[in-house]
JSON list of C-alpha atoms in Angstrom, two decimals:
[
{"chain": "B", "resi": 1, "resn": "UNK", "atom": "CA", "xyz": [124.04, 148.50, 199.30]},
{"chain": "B", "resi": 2, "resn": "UNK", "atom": "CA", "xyz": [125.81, 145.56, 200.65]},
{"chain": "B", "resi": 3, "resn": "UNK", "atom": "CA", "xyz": [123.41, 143.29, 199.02]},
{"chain": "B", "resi": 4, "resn": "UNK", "atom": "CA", "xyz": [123.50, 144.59, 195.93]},
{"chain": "B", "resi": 5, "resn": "UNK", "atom": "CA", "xyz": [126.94, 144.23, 195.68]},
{"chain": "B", "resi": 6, "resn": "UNK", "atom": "CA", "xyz": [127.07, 140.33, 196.75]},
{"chain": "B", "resi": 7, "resn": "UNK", "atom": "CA", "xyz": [124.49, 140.13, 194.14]},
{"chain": "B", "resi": 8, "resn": "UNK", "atom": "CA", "xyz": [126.55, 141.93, 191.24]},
{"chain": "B", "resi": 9, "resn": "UNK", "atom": "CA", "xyz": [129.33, 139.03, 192.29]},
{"chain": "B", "resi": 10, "resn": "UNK", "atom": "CA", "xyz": [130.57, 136.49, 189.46]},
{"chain": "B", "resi": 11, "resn": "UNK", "atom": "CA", "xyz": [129.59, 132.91, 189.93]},
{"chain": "B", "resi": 12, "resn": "UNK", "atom": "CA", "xyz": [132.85, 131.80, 188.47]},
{"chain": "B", "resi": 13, "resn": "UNK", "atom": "CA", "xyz": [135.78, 132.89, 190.60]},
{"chain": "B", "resi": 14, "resn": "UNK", "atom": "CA", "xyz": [137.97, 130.52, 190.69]},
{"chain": "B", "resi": 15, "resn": "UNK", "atom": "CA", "xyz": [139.79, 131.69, 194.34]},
{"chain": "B", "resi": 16, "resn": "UNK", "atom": "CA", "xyz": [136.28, 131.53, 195.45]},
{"chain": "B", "resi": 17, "resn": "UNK", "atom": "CA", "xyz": [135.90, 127.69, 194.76]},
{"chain": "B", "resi": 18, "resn": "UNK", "atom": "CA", "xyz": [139.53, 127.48, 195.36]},
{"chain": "B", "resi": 19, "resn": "UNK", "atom": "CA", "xyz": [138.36, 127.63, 199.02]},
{"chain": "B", "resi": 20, "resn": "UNK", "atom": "CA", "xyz": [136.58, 124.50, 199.35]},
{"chain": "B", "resi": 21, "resn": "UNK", "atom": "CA", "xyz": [139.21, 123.05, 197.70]},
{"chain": "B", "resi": 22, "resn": "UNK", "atom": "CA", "xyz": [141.54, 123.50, 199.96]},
{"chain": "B", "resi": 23, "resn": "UNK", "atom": "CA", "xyz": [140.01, 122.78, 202.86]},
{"chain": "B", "resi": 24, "resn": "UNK", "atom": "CA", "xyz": [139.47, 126.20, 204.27]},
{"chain": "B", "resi": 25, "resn": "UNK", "atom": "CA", "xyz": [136.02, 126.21, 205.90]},
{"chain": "B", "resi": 26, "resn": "UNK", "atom": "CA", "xyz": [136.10, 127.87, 208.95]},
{"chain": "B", "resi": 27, "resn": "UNK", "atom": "CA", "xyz": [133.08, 130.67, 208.87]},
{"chain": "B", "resi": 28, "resn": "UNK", "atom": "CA", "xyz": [131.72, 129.19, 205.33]},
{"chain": "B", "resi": 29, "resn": "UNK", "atom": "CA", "xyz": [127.71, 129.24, 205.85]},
{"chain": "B", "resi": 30, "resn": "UNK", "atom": "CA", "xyz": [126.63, 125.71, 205.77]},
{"chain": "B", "resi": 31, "resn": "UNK", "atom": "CA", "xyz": [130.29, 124.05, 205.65]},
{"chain": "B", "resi": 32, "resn": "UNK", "atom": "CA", "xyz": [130.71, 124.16, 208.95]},
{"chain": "B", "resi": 33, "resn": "UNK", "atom": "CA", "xyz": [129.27, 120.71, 209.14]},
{"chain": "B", "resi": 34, "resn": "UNK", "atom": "CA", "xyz": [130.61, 117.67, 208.88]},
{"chain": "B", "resi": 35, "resn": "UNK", "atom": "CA", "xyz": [128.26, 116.50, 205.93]},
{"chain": "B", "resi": 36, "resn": "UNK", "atom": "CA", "xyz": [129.40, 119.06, 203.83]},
{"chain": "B", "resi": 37, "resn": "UNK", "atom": "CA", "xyz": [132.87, 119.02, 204.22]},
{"chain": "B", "resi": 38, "resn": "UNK", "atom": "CA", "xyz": [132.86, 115.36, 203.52]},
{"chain": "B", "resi": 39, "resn": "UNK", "atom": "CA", "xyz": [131.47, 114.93, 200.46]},
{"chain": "B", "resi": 40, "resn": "UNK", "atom": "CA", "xyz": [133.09, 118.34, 199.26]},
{"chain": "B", "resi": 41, "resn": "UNK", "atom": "CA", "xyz": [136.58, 116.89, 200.22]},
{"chain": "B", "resi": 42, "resn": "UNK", "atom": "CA", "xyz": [135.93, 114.17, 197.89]},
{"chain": "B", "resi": 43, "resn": "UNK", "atom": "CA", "xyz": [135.56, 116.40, 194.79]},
{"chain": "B", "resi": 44, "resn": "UNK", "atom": "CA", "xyz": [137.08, 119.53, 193.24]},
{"chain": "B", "resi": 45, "resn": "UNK", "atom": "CA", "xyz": [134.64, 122.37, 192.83]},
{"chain": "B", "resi": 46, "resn": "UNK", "atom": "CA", "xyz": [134.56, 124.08, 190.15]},
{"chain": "B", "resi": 47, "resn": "UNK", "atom": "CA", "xyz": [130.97, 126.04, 189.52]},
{"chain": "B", "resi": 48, "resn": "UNK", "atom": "CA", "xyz": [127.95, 127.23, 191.71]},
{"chain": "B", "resi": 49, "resn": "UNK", "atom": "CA", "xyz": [126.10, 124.11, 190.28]},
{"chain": "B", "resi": 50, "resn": "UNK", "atom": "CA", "xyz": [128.77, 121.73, 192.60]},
{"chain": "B", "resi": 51, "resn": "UNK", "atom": "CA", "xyz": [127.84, 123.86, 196.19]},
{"chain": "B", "resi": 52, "resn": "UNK", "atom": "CA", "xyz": [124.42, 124.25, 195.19]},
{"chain": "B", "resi": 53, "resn": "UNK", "atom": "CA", "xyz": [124.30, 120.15, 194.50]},
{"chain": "B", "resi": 54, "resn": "UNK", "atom": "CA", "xyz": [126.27, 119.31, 197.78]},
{"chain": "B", "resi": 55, "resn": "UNK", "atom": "CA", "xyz": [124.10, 121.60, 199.78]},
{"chain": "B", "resi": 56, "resn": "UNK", "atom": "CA", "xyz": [121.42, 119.14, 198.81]},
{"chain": "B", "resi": 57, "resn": "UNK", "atom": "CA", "xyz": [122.92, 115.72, 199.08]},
{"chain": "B", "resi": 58, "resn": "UNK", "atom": "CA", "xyz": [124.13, 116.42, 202.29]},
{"chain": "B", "resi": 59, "resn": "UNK", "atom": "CA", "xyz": [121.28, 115.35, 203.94]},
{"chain": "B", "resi": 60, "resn": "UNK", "atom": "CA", "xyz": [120.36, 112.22, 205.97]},
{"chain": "B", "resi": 61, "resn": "UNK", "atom": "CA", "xyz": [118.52, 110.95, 202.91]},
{"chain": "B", "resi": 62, "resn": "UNK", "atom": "CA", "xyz": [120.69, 111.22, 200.18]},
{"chain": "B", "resi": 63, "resn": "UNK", "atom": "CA", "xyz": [123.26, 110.10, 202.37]},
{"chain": "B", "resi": 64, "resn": "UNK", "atom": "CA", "xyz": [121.97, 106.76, 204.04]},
{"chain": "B", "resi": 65, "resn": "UNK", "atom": "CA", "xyz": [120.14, 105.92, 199.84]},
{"chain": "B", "resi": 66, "resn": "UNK", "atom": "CA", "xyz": [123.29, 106.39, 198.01]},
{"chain": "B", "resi": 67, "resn": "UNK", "atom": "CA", "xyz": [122.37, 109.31, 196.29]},
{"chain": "B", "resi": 68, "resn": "UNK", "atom": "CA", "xyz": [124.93, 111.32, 197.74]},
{"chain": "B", "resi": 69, "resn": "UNK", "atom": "CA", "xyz": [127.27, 108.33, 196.82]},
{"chain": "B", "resi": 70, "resn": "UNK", "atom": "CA", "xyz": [126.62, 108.12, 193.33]},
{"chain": "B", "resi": 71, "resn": "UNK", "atom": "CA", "xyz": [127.02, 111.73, 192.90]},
{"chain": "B", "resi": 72, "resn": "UNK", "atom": "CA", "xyz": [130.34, 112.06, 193.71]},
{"chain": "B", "resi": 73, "resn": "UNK", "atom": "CA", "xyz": [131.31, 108.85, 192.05]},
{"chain": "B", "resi": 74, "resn": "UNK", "atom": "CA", "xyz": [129.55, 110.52, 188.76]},
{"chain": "B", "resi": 75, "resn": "UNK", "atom": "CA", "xyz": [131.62, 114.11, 189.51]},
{"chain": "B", "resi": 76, "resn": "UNK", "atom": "CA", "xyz": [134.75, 112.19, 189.97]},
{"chain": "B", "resi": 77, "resn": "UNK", "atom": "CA", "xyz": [134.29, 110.73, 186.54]},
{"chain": "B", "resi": 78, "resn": "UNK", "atom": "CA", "xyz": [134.58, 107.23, 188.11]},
{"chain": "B", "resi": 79, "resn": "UNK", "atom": "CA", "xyz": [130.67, 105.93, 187.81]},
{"chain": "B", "resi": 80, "resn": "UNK", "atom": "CA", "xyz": [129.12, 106.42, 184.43]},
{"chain": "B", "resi": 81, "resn": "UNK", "atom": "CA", "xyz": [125.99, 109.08, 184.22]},
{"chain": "B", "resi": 82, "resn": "UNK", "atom": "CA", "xyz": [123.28, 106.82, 183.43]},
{"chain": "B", "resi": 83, "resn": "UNK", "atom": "CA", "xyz": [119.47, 107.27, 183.64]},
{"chain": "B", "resi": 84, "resn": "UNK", "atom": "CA", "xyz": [116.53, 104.38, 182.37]},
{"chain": "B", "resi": 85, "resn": "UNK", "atom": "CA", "xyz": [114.32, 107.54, 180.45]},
{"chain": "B", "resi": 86, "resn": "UNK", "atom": "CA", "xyz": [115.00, 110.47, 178.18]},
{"chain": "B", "resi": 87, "resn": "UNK", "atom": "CA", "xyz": [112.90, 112.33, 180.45]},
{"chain": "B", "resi": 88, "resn": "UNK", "atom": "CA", "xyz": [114.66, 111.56, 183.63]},
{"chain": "B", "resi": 89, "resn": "UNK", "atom": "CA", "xyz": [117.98, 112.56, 181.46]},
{"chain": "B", "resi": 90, "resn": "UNK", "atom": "CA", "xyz": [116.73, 115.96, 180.94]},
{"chain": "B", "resi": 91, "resn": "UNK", "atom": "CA", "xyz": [115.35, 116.43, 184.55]},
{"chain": "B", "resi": 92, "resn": "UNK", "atom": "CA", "xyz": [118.70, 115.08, 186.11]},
{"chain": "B", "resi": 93, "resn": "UNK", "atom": "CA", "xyz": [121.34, 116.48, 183.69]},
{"chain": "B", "resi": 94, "resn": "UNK", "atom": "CA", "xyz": [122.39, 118.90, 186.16]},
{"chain": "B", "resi": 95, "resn": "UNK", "atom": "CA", "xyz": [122.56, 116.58, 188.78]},
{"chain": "B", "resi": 96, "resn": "UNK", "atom": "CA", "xyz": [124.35, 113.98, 186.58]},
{"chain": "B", "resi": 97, "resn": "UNK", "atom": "CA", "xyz": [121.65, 111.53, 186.35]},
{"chain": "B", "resi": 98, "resn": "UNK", "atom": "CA", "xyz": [120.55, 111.52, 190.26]},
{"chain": "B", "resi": 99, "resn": "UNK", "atom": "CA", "xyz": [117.53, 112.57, 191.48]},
{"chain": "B", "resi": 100, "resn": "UNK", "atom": "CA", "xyz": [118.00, 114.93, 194.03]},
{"chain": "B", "resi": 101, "resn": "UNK", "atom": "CA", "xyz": [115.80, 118.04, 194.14]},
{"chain": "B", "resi": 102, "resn": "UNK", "atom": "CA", "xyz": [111.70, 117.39, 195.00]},
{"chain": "B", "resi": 103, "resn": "UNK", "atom": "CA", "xyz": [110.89, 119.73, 192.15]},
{"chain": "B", "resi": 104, "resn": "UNK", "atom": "CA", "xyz": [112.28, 117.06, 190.06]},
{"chain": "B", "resi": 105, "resn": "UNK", "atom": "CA", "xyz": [109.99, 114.01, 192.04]},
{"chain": "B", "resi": 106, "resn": "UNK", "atom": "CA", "xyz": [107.30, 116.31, 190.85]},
{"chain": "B", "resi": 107, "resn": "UNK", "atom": "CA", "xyz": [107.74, 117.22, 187.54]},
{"chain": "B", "resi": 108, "resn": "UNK", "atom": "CA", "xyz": [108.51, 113.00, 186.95]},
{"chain": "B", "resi": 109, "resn": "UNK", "atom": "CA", "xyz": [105.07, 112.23, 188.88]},
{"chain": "B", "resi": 110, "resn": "UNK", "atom": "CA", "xyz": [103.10, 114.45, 187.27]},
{"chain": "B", "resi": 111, "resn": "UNK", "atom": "CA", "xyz": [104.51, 114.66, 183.71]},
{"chain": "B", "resi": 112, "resn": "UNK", "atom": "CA", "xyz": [105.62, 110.86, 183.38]},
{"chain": "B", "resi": 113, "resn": "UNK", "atom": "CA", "xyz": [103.47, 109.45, 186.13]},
{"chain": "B", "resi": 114, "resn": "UNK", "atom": "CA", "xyz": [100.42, 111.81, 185.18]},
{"chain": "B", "resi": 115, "resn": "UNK", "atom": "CA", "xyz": [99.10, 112.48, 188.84]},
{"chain": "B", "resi": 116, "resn": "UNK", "atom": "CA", "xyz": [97.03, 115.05, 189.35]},
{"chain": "B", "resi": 117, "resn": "UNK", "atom": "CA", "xyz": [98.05, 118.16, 190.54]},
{"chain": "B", "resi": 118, "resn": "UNK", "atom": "CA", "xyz": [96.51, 117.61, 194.34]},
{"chain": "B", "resi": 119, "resn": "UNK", "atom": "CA", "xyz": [98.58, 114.17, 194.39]},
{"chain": "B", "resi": 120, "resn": "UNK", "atom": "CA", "xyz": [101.77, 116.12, 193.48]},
{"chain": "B", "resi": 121, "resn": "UNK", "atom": "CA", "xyz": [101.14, 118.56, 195.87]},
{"chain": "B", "resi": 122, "resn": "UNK", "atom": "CA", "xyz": [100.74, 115.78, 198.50]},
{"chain": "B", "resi": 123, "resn": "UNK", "atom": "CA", "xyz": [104.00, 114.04, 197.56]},
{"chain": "B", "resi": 124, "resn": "UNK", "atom": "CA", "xyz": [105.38, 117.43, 197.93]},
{"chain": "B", "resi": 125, "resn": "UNK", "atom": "CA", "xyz": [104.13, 117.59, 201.34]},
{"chain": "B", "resi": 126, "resn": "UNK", "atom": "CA", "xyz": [105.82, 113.88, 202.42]},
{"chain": "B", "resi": 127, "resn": "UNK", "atom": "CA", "xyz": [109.13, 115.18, 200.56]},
{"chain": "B", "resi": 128, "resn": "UNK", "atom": "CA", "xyz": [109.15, 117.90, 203.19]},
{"chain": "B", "resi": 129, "resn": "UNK", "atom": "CA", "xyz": [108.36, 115.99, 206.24]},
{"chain": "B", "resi": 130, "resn": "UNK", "atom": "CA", "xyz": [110.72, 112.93, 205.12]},
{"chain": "B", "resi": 131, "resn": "UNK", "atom": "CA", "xyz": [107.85, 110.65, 205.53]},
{"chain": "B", "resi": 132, "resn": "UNK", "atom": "CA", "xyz": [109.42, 108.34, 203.12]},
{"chain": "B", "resi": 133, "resn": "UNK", "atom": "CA", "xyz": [108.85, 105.11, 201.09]},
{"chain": "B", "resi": 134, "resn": "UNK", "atom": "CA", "xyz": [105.75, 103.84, 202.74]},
{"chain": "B", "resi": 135, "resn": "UNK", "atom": "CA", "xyz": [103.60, 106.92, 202.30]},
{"chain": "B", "resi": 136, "resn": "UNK", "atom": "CA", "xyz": [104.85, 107.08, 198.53]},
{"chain": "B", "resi": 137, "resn": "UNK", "atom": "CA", "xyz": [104.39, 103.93, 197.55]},
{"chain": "B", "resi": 138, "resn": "UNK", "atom": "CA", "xyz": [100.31, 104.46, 198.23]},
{"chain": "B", "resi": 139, "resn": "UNK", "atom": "CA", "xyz": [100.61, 105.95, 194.76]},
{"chain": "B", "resi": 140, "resn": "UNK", "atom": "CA", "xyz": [102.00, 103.79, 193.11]},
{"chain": "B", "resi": 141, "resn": "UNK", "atom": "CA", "xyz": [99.00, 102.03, 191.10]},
{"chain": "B", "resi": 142, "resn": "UNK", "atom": "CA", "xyz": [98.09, 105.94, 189.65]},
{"chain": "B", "resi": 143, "resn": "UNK", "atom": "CA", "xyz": [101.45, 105.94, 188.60]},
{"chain": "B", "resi": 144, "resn": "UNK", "atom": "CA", "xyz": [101.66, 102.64, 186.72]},
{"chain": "B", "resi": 145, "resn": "UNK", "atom": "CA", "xyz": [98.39, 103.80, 185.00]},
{"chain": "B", "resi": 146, "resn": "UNK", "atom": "CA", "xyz": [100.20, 107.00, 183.98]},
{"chain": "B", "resi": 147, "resn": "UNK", "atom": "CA", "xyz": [102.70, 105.81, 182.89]},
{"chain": "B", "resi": 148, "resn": "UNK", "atom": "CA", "xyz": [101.09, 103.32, 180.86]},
{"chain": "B", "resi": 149, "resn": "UNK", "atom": "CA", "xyz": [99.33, 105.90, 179.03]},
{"chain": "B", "resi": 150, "resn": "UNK", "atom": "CA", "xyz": [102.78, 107.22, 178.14]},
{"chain": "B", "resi": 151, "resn": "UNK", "atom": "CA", "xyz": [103.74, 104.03, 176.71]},
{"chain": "B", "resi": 152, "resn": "UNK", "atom": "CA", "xyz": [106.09, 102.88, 179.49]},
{"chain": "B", "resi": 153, "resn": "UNK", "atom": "CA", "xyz": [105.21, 99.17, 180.83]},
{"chain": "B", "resi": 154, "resn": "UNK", "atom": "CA", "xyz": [105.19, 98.22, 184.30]},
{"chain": "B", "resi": 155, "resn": "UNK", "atom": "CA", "xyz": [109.12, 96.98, 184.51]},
{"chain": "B", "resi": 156, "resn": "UNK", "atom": "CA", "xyz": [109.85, 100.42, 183.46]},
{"chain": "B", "resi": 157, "resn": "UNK", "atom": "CA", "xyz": [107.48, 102.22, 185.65]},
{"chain": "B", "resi": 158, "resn": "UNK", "atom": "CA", "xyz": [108.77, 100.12, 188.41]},
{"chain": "B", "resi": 159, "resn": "UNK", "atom": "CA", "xyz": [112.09, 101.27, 188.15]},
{"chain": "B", "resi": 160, "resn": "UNK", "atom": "CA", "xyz": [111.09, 104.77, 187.87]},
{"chain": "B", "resi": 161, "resn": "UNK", "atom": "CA", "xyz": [109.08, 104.72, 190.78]},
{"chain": "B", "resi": 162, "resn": "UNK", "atom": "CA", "xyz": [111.59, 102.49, 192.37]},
{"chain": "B", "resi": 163, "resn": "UNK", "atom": "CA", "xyz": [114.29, 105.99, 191.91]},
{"chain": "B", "resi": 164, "resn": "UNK", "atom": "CA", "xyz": [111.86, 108.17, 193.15]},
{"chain": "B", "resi": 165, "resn": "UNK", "atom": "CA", "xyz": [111.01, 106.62, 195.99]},
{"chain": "B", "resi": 166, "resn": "UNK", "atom": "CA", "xyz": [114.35, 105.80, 197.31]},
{"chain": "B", "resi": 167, "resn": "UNK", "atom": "CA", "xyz": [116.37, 109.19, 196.78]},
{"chain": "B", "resi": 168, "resn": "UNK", "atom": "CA", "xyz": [113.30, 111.13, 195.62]},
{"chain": "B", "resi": 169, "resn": "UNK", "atom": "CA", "xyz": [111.37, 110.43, 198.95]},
{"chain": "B", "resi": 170, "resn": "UNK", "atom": "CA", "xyz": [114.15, 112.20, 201.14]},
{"chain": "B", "resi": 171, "resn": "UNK", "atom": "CA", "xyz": [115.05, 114.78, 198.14]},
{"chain": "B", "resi": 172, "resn": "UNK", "atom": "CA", "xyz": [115.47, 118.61, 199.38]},
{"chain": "B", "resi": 173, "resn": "UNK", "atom": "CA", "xyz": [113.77, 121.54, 197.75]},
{"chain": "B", "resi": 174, "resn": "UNK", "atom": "CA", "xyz": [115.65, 122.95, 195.27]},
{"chain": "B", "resi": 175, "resn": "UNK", "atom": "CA", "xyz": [115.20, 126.81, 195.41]},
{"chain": "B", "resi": 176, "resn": "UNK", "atom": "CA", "xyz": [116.20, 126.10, 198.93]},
{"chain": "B", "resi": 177, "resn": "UNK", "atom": "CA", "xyz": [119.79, 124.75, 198.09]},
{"chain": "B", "resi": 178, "resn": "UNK", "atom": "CA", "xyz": [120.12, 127.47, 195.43]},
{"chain": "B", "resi": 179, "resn": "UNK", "atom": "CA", "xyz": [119.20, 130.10, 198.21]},
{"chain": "B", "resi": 180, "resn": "UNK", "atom": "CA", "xyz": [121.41, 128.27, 200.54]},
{"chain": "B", "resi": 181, "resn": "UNK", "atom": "CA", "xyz": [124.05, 127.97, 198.12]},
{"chain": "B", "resi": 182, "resn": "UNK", "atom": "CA", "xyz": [124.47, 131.77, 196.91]},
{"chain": "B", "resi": 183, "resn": "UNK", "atom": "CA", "xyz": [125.18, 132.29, 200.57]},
{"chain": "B", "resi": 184, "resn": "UNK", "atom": "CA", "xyz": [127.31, 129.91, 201.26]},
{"chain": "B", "resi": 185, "resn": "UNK", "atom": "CA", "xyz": [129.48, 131.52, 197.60]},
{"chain": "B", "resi": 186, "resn": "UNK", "atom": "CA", "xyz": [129.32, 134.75, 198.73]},
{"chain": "B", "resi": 187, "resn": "UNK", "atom": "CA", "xyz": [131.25, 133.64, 202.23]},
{"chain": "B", "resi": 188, "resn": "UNK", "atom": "CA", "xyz": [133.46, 131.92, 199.75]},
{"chain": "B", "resi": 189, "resn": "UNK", "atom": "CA", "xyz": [134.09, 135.15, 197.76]},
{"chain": "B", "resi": 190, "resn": "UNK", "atom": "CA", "xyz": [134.92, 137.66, 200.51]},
{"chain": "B", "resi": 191, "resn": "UNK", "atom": "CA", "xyz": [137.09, 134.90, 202.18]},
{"chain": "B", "resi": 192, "resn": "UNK", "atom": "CA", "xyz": [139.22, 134.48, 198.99]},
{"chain": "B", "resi": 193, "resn": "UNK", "atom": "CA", "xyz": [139.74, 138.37, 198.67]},
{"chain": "B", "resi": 194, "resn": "UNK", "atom": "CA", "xyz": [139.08, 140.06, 202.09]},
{"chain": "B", "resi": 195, "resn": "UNK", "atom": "CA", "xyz": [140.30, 136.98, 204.25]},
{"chain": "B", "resi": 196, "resn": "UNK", "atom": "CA", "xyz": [141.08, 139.08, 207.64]},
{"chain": "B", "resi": 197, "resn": "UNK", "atom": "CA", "xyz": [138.15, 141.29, 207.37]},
{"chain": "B", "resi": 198, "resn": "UNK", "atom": "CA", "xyz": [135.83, 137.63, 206.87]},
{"chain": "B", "resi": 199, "resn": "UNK", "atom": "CA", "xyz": [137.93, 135.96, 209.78]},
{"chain": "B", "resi": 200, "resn": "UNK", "atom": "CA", "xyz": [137.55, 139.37, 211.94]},
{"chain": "B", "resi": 201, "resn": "UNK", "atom": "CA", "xyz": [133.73, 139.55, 211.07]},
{"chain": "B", "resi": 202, "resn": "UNK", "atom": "CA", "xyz": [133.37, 135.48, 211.35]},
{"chain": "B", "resi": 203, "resn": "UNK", "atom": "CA", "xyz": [134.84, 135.72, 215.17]},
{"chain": "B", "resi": 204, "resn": "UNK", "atom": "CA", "xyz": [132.62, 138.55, 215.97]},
{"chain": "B", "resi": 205, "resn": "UNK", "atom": "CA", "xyz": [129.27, 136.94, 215.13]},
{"chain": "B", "resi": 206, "resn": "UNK", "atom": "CA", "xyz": [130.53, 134.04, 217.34]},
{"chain": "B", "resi": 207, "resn": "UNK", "atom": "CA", "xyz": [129.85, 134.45, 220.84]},
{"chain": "B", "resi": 208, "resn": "UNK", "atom": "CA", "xyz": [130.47, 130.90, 222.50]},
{"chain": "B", "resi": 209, "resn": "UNK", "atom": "CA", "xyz": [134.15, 130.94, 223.61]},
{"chain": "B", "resi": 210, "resn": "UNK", "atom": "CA", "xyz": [134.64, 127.19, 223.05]},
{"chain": "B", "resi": 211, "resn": "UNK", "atom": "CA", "xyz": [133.49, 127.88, 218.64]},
{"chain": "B", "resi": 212, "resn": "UNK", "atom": "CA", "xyz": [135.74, 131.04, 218.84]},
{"chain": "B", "resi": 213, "resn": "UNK", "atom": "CA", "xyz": [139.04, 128.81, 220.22]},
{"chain": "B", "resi": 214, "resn": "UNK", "atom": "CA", "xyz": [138.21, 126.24, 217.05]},
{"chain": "B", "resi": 215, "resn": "UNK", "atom": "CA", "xyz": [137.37, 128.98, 214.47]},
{"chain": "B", "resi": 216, "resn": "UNK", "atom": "CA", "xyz": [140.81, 130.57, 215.85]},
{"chain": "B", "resi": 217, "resn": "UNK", "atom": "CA", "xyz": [142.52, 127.26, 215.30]},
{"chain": "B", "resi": 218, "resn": "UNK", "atom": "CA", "xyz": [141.50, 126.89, 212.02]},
{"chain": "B", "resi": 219, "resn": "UNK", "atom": "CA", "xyz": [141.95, 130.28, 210.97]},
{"chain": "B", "resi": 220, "resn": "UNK", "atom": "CA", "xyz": [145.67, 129.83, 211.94]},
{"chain": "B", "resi": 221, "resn": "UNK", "atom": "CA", "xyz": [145.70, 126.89, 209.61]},
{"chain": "B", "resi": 222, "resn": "UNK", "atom": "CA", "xyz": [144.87, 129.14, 206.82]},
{"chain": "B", "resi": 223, "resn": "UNK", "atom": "CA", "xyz": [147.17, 131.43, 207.72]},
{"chain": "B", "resi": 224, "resn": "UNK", "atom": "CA", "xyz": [145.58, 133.95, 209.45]},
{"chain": "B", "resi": 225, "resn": "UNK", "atom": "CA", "xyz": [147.88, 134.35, 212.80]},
{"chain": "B", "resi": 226, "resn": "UNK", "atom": "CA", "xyz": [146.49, 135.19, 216.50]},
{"chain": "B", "resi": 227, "resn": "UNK", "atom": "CA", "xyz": [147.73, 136.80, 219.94]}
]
C-alpha cells in the first residue's frame, strides 16, 4: 500500500533535505508557515532529527523564551551546547542542550525533581494548555525537596527549575513533532523525486483559488512551469 511504502522510505536522503535547503516549500506539510520556514532558513538540514526539532520550536513558546533562538545558534555551531546537570545533558543531547519536548519536563520533574507521578501528570496537563510559569512555579517547593534528596542545593535546583519553567512550560509533545515530522519528510521525499506528480497532487488538494495562484507562483520558482 501507499503507506507502507512511505514507511519503507530512508530517513537520510539527502535530495529530500536538500529541499528545505533550498527554499522550496510550497506543498511541504507544516512548512507552509512562516515559523517554520524561518528558523529552517537559518540552518542547513541535514537528518530527520533537524525537521522533527524545528517542528517543535516553532511554536509561540519556544519562540518568544529563546529556546528556538538558542537552538539554531547551537546547530549553527555559533553558541556552545551547554547544560548545568549530567542529567539534563543526557535528556537534551538531541536537542543540543535545550529543553524542548514536555516528555523531557517530565522525566527532569519526576526523576531529578522526584514528584510524584499525579504531579507529573498535572504539569503535563499545563504543558498542553500553555498555562505557563505561574501554574508551574506552585511546585516548586516539592521540587527543591527533590532535588535535595538528590544532592543538588537550592542554587542548582533553582536554575533547573528556572529552564523548565521558561522553555519547558510552553514545550510541545514530542511523539507529536516526530508524527508531524515523518509527514512533513515524506512530502520532502516525493517532491525531490516525483516533483510534477507532488506539485500536480499539491494543487489538487487546494481548492481556494487565491492559495492555488501562490502555490503556482512558487512552483514556477522551483521550476515547475504553468499555462
Amino acid at each position: 500500500s501507499d503507506a507502507r511504502f512511505l514507511e519503507s522510505l530512508p530517513l537520510d536522503d539527502e535530495l529530500a533535505f536538500a529541499v528545505l535547503n533550498n527554499g522550496h516549500y510550497s506543498g511541504v506539510f507544516q512548512f507552509m508557515g512562516g515559523a517554520l520556514r524561518s528558523l529552517t532558513n537559518q540552518i542547513i538540514v541535514t537528518n530527520i532529527e533537524d525537521i522533527i526539532s524545528i517542528t517543535a520550536l516553532a511554536r509561540p513558546g519556544p519562540m518568544a523564551t529563546g529556546g528556538a533562538n538558542s537552538w539554531v545558534k547551537r546547530r549553527n555551531g555559533s553558541e556552545r551546547i551547554t547544560t548545568i546537570h549530567p542529567m539534563l545533558t543526557e535528556l537534551t543531547k538531541d536537542t543540543l542542550g535545550i529543553v524542548v519536548y514536555q516528555e523531557t519536563v517530565m522525566r527532569i520533574v519526576r526523576e531529578l525533581g522526584g514528584l510524584s507521578w499525579e504531579d507529573t501528570s498535572e504539569l503535563r496537563k499545563a504543558m498542553s494548555r500553555s498555562l505557563g510559569n505561574e501554574f508551574f512555579d506552585g511546585y516548586w517547593n516539592k521540587f527543591k525537596i527533590g532535588a535535595n534528596n538528590n544532592n543538588i542545593d537550592d542554587t542548582l535546583a533553582k536554575a533547573i527549575w528556572d529552564q523548565v519553567c521558561t522553555f519547558g512550560s510552553w514545550s510541545f509533545n514530542r511523539s507529536h513533532a516526530v508524527a508531524y515530522g515523518m509527514v512533513s519528510y515524506y512530502c520532502l521525499w516525493l517532491k525531490a523525486h516525483h516533483p510534477l506528480e507532488f506539485a500536480a497532487a499539491t494543487l489538487d488538494a487546494e481548492k481556494d483559488p487565491m492559495k492555488q495562484i501562490a502555490l503556482l507562483r512558487e512552483l514556477a520558482e522551483e521550476g515547475i512551469d504553468y499555462v
